[in-house]
Tab-separated table of C-alpha atoms and ligand atoms in Angstrom:
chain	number	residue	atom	x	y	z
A	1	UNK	CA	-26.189	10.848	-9.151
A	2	UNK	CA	-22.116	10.566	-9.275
A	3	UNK	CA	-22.368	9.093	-13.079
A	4	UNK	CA	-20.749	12.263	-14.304
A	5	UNK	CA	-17.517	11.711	-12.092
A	6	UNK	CA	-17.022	7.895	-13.289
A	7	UNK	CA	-13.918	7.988	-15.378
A	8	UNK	CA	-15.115	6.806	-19.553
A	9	UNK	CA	-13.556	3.838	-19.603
A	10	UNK	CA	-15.280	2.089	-17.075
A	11	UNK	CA	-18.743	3.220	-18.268
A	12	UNK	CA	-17.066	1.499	-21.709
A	13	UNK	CA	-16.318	-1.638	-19.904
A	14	UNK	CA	-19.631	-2.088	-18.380
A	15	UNK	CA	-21.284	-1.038	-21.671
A	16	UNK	CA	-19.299	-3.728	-23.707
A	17	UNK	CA	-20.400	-6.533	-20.608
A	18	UNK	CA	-24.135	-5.160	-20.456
A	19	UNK	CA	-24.127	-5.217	-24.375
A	20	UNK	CA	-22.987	-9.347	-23.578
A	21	UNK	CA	-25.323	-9.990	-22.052
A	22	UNK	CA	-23.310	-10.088	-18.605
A	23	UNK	CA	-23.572	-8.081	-15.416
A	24	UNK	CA	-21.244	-5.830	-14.213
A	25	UNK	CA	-20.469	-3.140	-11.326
A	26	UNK	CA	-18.517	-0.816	-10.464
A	27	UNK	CA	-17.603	-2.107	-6.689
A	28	UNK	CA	-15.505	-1.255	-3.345
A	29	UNK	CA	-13.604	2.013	-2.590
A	30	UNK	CA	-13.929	3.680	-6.142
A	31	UNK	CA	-18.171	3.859	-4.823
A	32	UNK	CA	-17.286	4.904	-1.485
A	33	UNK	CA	-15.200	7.789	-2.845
A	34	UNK	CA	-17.442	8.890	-5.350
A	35	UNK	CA	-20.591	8.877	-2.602
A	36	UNK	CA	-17.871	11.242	-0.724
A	37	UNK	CA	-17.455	13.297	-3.870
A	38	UNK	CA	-13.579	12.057	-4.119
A	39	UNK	CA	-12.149	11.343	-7.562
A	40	UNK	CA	-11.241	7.263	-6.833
A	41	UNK	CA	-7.499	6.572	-7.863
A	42	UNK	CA	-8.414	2.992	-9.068
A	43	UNK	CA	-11.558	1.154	-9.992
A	44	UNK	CA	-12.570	-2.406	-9.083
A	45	UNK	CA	-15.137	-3.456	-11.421
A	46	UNK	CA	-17.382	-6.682	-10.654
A	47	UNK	CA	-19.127	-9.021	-13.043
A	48	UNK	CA	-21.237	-12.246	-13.365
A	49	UNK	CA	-18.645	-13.019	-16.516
A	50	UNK	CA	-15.916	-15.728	-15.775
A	51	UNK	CA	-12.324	-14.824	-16.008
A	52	UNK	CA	-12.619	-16.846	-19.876
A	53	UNK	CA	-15.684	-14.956	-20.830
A	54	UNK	CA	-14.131	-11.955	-19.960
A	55	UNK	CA	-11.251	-12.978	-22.266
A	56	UNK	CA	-13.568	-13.983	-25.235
A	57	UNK	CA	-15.153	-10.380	-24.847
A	58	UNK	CA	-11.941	-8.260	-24.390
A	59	UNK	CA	-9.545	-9.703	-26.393
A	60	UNK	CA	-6.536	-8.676	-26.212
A	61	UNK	CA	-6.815	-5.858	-23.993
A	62	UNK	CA	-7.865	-8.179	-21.560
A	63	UNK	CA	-5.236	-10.582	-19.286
A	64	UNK	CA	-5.981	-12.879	-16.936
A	65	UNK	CA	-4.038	-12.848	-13.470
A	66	UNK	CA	-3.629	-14.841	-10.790
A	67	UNK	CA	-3.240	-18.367	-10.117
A	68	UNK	CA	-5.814	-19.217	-7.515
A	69	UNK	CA	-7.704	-16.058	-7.042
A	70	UNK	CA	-8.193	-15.228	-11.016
A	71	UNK	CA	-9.062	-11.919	-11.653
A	72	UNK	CA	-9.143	-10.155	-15.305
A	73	UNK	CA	-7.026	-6.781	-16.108
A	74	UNK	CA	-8.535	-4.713	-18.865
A	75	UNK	CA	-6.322	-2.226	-20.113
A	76	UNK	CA	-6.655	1.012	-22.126
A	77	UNK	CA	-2.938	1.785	-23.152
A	78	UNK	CA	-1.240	1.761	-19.658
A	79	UNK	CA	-4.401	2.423	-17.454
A	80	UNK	CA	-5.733	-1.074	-16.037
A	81	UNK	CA	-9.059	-1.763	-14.742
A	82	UNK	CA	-9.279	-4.962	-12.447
A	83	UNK	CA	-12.338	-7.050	-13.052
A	84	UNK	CA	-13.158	-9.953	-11.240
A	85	UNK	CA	-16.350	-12.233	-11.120
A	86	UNK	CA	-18.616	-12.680	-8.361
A	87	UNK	CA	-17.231	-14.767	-5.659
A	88	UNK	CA	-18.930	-16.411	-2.785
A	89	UNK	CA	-17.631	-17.356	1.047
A	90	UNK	CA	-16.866	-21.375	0.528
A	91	UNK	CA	-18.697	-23.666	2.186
A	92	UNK	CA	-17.456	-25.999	4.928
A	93	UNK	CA	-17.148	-28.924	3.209
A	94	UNK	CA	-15.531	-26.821	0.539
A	95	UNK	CA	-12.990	-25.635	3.699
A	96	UNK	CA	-12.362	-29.478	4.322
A	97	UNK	CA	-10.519	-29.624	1.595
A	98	UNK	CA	-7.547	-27.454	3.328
A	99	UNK	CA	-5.293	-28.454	5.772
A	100	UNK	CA	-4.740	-25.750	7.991
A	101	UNK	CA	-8.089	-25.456	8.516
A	102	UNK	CA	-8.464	-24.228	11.954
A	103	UNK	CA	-12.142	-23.225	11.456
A	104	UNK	CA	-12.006	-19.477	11.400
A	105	UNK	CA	-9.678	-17.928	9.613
A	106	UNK	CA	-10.531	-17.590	5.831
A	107	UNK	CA	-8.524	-18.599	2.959
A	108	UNK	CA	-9.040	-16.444	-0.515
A	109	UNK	CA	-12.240	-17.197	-1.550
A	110	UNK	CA	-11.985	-18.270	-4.858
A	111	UNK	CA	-15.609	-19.780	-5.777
A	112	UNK	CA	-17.952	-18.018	-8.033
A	113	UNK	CA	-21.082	-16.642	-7.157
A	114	UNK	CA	-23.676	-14.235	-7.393
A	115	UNK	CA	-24.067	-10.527	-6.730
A	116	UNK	CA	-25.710	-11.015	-3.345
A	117	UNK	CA	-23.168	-14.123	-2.235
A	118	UNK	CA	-20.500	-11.646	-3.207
A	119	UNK	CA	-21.537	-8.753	-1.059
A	120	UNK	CA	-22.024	-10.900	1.722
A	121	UNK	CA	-18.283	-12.098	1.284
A	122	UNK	CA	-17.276	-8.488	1.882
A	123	UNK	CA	-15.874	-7.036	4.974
A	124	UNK	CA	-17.828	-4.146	5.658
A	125	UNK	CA	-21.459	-2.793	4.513
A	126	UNK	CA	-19.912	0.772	2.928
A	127	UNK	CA	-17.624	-1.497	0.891
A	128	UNK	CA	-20.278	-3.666	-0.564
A	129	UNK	CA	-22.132	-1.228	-2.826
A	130	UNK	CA	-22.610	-2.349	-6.129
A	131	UNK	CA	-22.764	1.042	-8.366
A	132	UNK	CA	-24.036	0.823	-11.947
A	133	UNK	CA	-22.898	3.813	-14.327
A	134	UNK	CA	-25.605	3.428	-16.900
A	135	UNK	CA	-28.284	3.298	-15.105
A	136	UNK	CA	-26.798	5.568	-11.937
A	137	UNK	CA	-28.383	3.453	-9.712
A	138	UNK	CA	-26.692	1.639	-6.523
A	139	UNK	CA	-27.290	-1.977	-5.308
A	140	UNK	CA	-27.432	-1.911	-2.271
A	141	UNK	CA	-28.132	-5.574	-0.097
A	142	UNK	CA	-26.310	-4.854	3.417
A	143	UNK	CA	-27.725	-1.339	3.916
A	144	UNK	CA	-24.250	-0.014	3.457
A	145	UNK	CA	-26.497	3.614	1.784
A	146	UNK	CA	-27.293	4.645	5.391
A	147	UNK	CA	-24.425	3.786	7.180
A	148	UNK	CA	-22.797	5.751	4.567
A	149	UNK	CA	-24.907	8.899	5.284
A	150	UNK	CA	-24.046	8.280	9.185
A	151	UNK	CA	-19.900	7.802	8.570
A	152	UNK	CA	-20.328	4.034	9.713
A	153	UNK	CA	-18.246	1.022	9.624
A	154	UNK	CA	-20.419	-1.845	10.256
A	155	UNK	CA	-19.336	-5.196	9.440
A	156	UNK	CA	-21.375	-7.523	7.534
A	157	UNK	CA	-22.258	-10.727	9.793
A	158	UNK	CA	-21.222	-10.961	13.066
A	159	UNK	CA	-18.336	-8.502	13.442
A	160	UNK	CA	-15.593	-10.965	15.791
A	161	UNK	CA	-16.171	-13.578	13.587
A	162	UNK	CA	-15.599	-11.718	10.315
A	163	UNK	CA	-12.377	-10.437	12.242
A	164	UNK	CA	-11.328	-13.643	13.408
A	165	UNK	CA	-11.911	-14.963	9.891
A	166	UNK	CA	-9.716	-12.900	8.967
A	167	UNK	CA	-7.266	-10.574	11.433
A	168	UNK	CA	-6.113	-8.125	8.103
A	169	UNK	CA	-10.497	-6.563	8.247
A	170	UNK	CA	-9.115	-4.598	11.625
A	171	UNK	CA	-6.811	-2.722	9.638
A	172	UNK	CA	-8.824	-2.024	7.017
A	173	UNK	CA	-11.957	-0.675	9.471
A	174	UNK	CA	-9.021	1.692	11.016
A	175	UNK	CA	-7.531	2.861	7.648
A	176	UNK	CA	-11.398	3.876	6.996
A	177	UNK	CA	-11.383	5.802	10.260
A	178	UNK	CA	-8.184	7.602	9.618
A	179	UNK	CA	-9.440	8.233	5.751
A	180	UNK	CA	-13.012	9.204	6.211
A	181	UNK	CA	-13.776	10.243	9.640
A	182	UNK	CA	-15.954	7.198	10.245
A	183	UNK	CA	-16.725	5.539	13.570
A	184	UNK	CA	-16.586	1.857	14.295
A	185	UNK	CA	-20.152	0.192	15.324
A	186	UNK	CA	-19.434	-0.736	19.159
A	187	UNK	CA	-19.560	-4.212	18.318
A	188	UNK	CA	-17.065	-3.556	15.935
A	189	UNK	CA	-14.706	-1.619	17.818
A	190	UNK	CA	-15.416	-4.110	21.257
A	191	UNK	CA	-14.138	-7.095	18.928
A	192	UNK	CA	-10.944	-5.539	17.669
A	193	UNK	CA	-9.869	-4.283	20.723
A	194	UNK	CA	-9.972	-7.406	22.335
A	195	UNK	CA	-8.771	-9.512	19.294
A	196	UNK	CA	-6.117	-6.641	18.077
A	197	UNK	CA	-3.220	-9.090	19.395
A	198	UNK	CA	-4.769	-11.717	16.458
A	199	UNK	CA	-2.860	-9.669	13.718
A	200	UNK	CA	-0.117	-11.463	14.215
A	201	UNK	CA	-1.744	-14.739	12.708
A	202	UNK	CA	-1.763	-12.787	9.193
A	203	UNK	CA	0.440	-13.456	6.708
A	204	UNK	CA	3.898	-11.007	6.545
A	205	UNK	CA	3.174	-10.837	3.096
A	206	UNK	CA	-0.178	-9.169	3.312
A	207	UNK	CA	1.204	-7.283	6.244
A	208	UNK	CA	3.514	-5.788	3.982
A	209	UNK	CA	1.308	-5.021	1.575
A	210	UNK	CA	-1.074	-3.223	3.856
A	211	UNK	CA	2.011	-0.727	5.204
A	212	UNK	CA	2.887	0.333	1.732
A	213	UNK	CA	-1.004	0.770	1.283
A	214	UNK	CA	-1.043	2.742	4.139
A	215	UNK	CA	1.833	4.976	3.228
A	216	UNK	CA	0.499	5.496	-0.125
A	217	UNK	CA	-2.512	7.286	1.462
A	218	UNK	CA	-2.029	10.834	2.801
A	219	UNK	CA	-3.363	9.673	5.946
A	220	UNK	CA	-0.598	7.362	7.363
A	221	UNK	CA	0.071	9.359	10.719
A	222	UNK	CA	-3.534	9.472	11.743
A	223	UNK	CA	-3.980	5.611	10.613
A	224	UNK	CA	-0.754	4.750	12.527
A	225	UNK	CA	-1.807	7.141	15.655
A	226	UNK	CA	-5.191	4.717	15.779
A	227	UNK	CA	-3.539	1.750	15.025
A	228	UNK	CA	-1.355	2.395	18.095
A	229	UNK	CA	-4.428	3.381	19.917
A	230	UNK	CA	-6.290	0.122	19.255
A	231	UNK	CA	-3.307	-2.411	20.263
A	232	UNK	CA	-2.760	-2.961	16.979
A	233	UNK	CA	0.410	-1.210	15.821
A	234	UNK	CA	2.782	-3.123	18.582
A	235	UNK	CA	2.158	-6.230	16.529
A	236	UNK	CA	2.969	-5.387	13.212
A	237	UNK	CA	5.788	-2.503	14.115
A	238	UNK	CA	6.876	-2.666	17.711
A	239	UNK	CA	9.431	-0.009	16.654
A	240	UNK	CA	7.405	2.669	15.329
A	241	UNK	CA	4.860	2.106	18.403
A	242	UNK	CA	7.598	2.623	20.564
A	243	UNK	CA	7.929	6.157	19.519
A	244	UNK	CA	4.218	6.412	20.712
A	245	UNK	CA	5.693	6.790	24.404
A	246	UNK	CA	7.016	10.049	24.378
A	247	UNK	CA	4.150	12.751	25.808
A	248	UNK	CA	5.488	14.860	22.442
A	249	UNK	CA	5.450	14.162	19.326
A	250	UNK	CA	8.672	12.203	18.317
A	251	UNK	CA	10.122	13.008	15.104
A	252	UNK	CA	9.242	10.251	13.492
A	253	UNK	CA	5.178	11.050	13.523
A	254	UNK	CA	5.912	14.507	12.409
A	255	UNK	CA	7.950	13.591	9.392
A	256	UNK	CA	4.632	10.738	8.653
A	257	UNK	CA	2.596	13.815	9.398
A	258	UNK	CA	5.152	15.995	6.650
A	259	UNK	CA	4.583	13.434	4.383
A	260	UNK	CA	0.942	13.286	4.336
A	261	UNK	CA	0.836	17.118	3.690
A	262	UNK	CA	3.253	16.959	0.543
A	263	UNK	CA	0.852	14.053	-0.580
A	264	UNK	CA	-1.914	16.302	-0.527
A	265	UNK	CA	-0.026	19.178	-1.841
A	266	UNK	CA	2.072	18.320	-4.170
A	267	UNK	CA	0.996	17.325	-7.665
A	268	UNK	CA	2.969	13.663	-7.876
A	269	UNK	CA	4.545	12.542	-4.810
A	270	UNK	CA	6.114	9.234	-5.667
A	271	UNK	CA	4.747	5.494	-4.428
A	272	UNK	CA	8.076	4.218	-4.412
A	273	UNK	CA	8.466	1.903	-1.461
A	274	UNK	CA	12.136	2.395	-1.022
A	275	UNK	CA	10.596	6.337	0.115
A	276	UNK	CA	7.644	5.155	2.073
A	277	UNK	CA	10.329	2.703	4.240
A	278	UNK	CA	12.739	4.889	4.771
A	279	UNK	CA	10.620	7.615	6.330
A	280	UNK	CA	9.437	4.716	9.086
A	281	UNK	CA	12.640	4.116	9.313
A	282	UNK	CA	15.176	6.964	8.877
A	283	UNK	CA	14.606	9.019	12.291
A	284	UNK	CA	15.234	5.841	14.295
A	285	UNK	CA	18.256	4.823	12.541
A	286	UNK	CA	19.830	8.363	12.973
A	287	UNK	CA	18.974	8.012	16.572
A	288	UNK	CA	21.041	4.408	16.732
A	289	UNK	CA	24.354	5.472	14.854
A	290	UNK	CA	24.171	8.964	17.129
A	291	UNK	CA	24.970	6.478	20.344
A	292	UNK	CA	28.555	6.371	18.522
A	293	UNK	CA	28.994	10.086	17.334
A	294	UNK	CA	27.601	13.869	17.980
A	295	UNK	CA	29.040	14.696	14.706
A	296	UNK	CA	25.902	15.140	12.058
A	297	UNK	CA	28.459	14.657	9.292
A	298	UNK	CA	30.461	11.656	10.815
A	299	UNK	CA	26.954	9.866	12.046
A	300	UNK	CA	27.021	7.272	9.535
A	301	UNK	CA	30.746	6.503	9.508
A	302	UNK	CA	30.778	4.286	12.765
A	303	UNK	CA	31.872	0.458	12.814
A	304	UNK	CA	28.676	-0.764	12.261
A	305	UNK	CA	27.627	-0.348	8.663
A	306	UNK	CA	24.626	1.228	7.836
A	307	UNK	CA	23.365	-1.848	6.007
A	308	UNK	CA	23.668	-3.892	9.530
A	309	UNK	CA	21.781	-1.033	10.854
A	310	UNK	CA	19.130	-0.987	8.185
A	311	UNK	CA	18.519	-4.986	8.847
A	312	UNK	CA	18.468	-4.392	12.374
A	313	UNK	CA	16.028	-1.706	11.898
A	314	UNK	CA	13.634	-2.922	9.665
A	315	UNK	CA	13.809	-6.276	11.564
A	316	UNK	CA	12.666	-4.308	14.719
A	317	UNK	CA	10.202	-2.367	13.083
A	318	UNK	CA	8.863	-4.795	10.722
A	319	UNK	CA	8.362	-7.904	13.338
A	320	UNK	CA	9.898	-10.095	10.886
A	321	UNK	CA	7.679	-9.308	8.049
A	322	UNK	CA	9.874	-9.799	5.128
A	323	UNK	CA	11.417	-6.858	3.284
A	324	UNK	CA	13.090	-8.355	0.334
A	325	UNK	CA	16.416	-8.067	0.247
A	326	UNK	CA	16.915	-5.215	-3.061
A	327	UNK	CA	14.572	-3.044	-1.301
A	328	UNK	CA	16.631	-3.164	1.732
A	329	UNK	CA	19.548	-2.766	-0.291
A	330	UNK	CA	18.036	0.435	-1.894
A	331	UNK	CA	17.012	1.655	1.341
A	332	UNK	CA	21.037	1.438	2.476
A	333	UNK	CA	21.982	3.232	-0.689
A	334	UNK	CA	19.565	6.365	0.364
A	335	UNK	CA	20.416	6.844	3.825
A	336	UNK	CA	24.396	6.393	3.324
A	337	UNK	CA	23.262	9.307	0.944
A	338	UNK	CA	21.818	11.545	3.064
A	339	UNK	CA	25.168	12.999	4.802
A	340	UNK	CA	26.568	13.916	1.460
A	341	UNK	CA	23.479	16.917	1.369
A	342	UNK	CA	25.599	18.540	3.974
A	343	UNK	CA	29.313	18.048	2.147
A	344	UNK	CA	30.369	21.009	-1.030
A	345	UNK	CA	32.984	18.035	-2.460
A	346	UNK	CA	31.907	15.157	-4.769
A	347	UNK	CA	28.938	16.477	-5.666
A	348	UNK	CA	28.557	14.829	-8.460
A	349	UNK	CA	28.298	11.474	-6.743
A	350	UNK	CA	25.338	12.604	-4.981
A	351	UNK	CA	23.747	14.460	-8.257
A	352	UNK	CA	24.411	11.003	-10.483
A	353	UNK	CA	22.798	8.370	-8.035
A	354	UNK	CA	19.633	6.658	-9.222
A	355	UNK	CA	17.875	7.063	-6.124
A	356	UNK	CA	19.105	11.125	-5.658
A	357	UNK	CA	15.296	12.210	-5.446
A	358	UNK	CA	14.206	10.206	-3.204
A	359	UNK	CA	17.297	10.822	-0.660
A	360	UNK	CA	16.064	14.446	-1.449
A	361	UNK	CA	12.936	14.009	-0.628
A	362	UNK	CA	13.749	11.951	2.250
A	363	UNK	CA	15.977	14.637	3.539
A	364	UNK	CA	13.513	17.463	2.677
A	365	UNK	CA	10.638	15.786	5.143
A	366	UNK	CA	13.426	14.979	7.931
A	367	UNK	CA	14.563	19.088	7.952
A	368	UNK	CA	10.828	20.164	7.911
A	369	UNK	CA	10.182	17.715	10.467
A	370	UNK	CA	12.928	18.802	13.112
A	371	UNK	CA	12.461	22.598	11.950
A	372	UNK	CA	16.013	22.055	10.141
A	373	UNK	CA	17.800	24.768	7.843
A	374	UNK	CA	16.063	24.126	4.563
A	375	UNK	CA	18.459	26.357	2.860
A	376	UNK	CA	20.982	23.660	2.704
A	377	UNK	CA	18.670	22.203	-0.257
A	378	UNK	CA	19.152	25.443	-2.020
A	379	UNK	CA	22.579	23.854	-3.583
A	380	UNK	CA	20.689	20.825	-4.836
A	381	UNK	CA	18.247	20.380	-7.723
A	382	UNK	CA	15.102	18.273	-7.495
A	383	UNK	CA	15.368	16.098	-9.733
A	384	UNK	CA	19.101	14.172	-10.955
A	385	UNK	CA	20.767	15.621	-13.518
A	386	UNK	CA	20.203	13.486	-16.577
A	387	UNK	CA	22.505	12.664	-19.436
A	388	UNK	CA	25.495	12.727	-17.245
A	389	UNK	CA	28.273	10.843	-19.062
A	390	UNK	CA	27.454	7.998	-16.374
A	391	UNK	CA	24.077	7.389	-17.412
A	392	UNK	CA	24.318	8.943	-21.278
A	393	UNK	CA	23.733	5.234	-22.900
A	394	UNK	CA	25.375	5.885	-25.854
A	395	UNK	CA	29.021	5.669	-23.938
A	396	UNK	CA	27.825	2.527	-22.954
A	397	UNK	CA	27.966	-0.522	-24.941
A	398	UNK	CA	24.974	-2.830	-24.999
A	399	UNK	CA	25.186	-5.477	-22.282
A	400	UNK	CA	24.999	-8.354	-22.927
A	401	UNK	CA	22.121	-10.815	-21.107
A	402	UNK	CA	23.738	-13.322	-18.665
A	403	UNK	CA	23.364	-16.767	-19.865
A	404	UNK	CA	21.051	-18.585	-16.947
A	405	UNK	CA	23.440	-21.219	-15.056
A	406	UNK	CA	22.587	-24.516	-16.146
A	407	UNK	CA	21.269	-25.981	-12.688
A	408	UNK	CA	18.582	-23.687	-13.416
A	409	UNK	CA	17.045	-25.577	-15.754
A	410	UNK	CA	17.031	-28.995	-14.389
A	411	UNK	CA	15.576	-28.128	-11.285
A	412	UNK	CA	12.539	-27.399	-12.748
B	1	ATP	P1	-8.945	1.425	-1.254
B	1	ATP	O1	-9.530	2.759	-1.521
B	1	ATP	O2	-7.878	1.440	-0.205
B	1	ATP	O3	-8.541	0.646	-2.481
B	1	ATP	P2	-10.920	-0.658	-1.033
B	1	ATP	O4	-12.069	-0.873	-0.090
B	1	ATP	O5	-11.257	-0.502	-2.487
B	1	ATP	O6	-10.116	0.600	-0.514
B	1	ATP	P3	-9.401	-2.925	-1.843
B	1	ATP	O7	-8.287	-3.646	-1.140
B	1	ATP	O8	-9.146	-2.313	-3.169
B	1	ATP	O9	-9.931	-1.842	-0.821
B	1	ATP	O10	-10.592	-3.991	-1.945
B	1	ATP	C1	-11.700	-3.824	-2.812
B	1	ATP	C2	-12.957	-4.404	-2.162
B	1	ATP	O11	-12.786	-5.811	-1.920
B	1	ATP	C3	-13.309	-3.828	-0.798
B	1	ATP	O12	-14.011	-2.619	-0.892
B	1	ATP	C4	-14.114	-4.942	-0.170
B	1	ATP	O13	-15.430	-4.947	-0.655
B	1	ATP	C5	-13.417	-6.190	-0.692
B	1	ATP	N1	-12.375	-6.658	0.239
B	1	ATP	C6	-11.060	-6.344	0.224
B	1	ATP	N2	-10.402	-6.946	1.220
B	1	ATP	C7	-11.319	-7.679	1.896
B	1	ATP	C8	-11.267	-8.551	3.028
B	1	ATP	N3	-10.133	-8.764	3.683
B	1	ATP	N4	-12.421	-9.151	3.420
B	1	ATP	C9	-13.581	-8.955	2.752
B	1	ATP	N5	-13.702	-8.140	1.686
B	1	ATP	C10	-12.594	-7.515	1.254
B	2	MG	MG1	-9.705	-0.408	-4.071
């Protein structure tokens, strides 16, 4: 059936746990995209083996991660396969051991199980598909086959309370909208409309996470566009949504919409975060420092620095979810960059900067974007020049590490 397309190393991982004695799957969105007839970018693999058995099999090309949740990566030189066993929803009495327990929203679940408890911990049927390469045959316990067949997203159990349990499942049904095409079961899409404003209760950390998953996908304007659409999007980003009130499309949805294209077209187009943030970001900020000036070249020279713009920003955009401060930093550093594009002196400080491609990629999406002169990147290579006596490490002497201060140590 889609054996052929399953990348070697997994069959060779499920081989070794078969040949164990163990179970083991290949599980999630790697299924769902071969079904589709994608190639999958990763591979979640599934397995009756605990995180120690896993160990004993693997050896060392096995490492287990994770305090709580423990999961297993096997790797083959740099390419990493997560495994993880077979976990189960936790029982109430089992909840009764946390504090916060309000009842309905779900911590981790981080108790073993059994195949069928661990498809019934999954969100939605079309993610709980248990594919087995060696014998190309599908497991297939919530019926997730035929809702695949009809582009559904049906959620397993009763769909508000598995979005209640857990707010972060509405943005997940939505980013398989925007990726697939799929409709929502009305029951579905009834209980995140009414519940979208229960985002908020998820963590900023996972909220994070989910953005940079969604950027990484070359579907973020048409996930964004529904998030908007379902309530959703005010929650997590009330400053992007607010560019959803203009009748036209703002610039900041076509340069999402730029991006996505390049992802598709190009042959590597770069994860980096620093990129994915600033093109939220990079239109709206222009738009704040232009109150002060007209002048394209003087628009980042006001009183206010760019980096108290760039907190501002991201604080507006991000509702508080936490952008660590060195990405922040970095994300200063490329858009105090992009004016330089325009200037003929000092090129050299714009050629030699670590983060040159990605203010030149930043820069290429904003011109396509707002029809801009592209010829201006004529003048400028894609990629840094390397070697330059800056970074050519043999003019540098080896530094040395910095001692850690000592009240380090005794805090611990
Ligand atoms: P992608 O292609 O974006 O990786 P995915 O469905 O594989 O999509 P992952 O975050 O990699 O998403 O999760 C792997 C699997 O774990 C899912 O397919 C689903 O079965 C399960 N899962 C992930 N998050 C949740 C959740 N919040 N609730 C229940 N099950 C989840
Ligand atoms: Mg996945």
């Amino acid at each position: 059936m889609i054996r052929k397309s399953v990348h070697p190393h997994v069959h060779k991982i499920i081989h070794i746990l078969k040949d164990h004695g163990f179970q083991g799957f290949l599980v999630g969105g790697a299924v769902r995209d071969l079904l589709l007839g994608d190639q999958p970018k990763d591979y979640d693999l599934s397995t009756n083996a605990t995180p120690e058995e896993l160990k004993k099999t693997f050896g060392r090309q096995a490492r287990i991660i994770g305090r709580r949740f423990r999961l297993v990566h096997i790797c083959f030189g740099r390419e990493v396969y997560e495994v993880s066993t077979f976990r189960r929803k936790p029982s109430s009495t089992e909840r009764q051991g946390r504090k916060d327990d309000d009842g309905v929203m779900l911590w981790r679940d981080n108790e073993f199980g059994t195949l069928e408890e661990d498809a019934f911990r999954r969100d939605f049927t079309v993610n709980a598909l248990f594919y087995d390469p060696i014998t190309d045959s599908i497991e297939d316990l919530v019926g997730g086959r035929p809702d695949m067949d009809n582009e559904l997203v049906r959620a397993i159990g009763t769909p508000e309370e598995r979005v209640l349990e857990d707010p972060v499942r509405m943005i997940r049904a939505i980013k398989l909208m925007a990726q697939y095409g799929f409709k929502l079961e009305a029951e579905l899409e009834t209980a995140i409309r009414k519940n979208a404003s229960q985002i908020s209760l998820a963590s900023k950390a996972r909220l994070f996470e989910e953005i940079l998953k969604i950027m990484n996908k070359p579907y973020s304007f048409k996930t964004f566009d529904l998030l908007h659409d379902f309530g959703i999007l005010k929650h997590i980003m009330p400053g992007l949504d607010y560019e959803w009130q203009y009748e036209n499309k703002h610039i900041v949805q076509k340069m999402l919409q730029v991006r996505d294209d390049r992802k598709i077209n190009c042959n590597f187009y770069s994860n980096s975060r620093v990129l994915a943030l600033a093109t939220i970001c990079f239109e709206p900020l222009r738009q704040l420092a232009r109150i002060h000036t007209d002048s394209e070249e003087e628009i980042w020279k006001f009183k206010d620095s760019v980096d108290s713009l760039v907190r501002k920003a991201t604080f507006d955009f991000f509702h508080g979810v936490v952008i660590p401060k060195f990405v922040r930093t970095r994300l200063t550093g490329i858009i105090n960059l992009i004016p330089r594009f325009m200037m003929t002196k000092k090129r050299a400080i714009l050629l030699n900067h670590k983060d040159y491609y990605y203010a030149r990629e930043l820069f290429l999406v904003w011109l396509i974007a707002t029809d801009g002169d592209l010829s201006i990147l004529d003048r400028w290579p894609k990629k840094r020049l390397e070697q330059t006596p800056h970074h050519n490490k043999k003019s540098h002497p080896k530094r040395r590490r910095r001692r850690r201060p000592k009240h380090q140590g005794l805090s611990k």
